[in-house]
Amino acid sequence: MSVVLTKPKANNKEKVKEEKIYDVIIIGGGAAGLTAGIYLARARMDTLLIEKMSPGGQAILTEIIENYPGFPHGIAGPELMQKIEEQAVRFGLKIEYGEVLKVEIKEEKQDKIKIVKTDHQEYKTLAIILASGAEARKLGVPGEEKLIGRGISYCATCDAPFFQNQKVVVVGGGDTAIEESLYLSKFAREITIIHRRDRLRATKILQERIFSNKKINIAWDSIVVKILGQEKVEGVLIKNIKTGQERGISSQGVFMFVGYLPNTKFLEGIIKLDDRGYIVTDDNMMSSHEGIYACGDVRKKILRQVVTACGEGATAAFAAEKYIEELKGVSYK
Ligand code: NAP
């Protein structure tokens, strides 16, 4: 259904400008983007999914996903994501790699073309589905930048085995901090969770597991003042915000789970973002610009889960399909 104007010019040194116009370009290959891909491939829309690294998104960093329906005993994050990718590819979804740096809207009169620029290529499309997700937020305390990769980590599933029998601290009290602490407890000798309030934000079932885990203790009402150590992490200095008292905790590892930042820098000035940078959409996942949709963790919403990402991906794909059909005058309405 897509229009090919001229053949792409192959030039390895310069940016390749692909003159083909896709129906839909999906940006991001996590649960939301891949699900949108499944729906669009089955709808026979000419679709391209662009992914920065490798498909799977945040979910591949999760040891076990227990709340995705259909798997009563849970499923490993990487396994679930590999199955979703396999499903999308089986229906014919095309995936290319590149970092999207910019989206431009070149719409004049009837021309509804949008441009997606990656670090090495430029694509044209009629619709875009933004599924670029979010990335771990840094705490922003002294010592953090210097010691990243030298004891500071943002992914227990990736780095926990390096801390066999060692003492570690975890910062944060949300689902990620608690799930990752439970995973860390398989390796580390002792885990101290540092949380700035007197109650956890995490789901109750995760809290129950934490409270009954003998390796894990919690420093309530406490914040990290700085990370200690020169060449590698040796501990943290924490402060009780109710008493003002400071104390050091010796530790070989610091795991930070203080929330996420949406990957929307490349969208500034193009569509409406909320004050934290998340994309604002309507119920059909359409952003403030017609033909541009958003789904998954990058969208403003209250629940960020694989199951919500998949649902939104499906809705965004269906809405984009209707938009394309109307543009091409093949709508059934
Ligand atoms: P989150 O829910 O935003 O929690 C972030 C945690 O970090 C909160 O406890 C917060 O404290 C703390 N925090 C934030 N800024 C801080 C700072 N400057 N200093 C100290 N502490 C700070 O983030 P998340 O846990 O990564 O979860 C993100 C989303 O993914 C959520 O929607 C979550 O439900 C979802 N998720 C779900 C699952 C699951 O269902 N199994 C697993 C992982 C993540 P306060 O509580 O005081 O705000």
Coordinates of C-alpha atoms in Angstrom, one line a residue, residues 141-155 159 163 227-228 232-233 236 252-256:
V141 CA 24.4 12.5 44.3
P142 CA 28.1 13.1 44.7
G143 CA 30.2 10.1 43.7
E144 CA 27.5 8.6 41.4
E145 CA 28.9 9.6 38.0
K146 CA 32.4 8.6 39.0
L147 CA 31.5 5.1 40.3
I148 CA 29.0 4.0 37.6
G149 CA 30.2 0.5 36.6
R150 CA 32.6 0.4 39.6
G151 CA 30.0 -0.8 42.1
I152 CA 27.0 1.4 41.0
S153 CA 24.4 -0.3 38.9
Y154 CA 20.9 0.3 37.6
C155 CA 20.1 -3.3 36.8
D159 CA 24.9 -7.2 37.6
F163 CA 28.1 -9.3 44.2
I227 CA 28.5 7.5 47.5
L228 CA 31.8 6.6 49.3
K232 CA 35.2 1.6 43.6
V233 CA 32.2 1.7 45.8
V236 CA 27.2 5.2 51.2
Q252 CA 30.5 -3.0 47.8
G253 CA 27.6 -2.3 45.6
V254 CA 24.9 0.4 45.1
F255 CA 21.8 -0.4 43.1
M256 CA 19.7 2.6 42.1

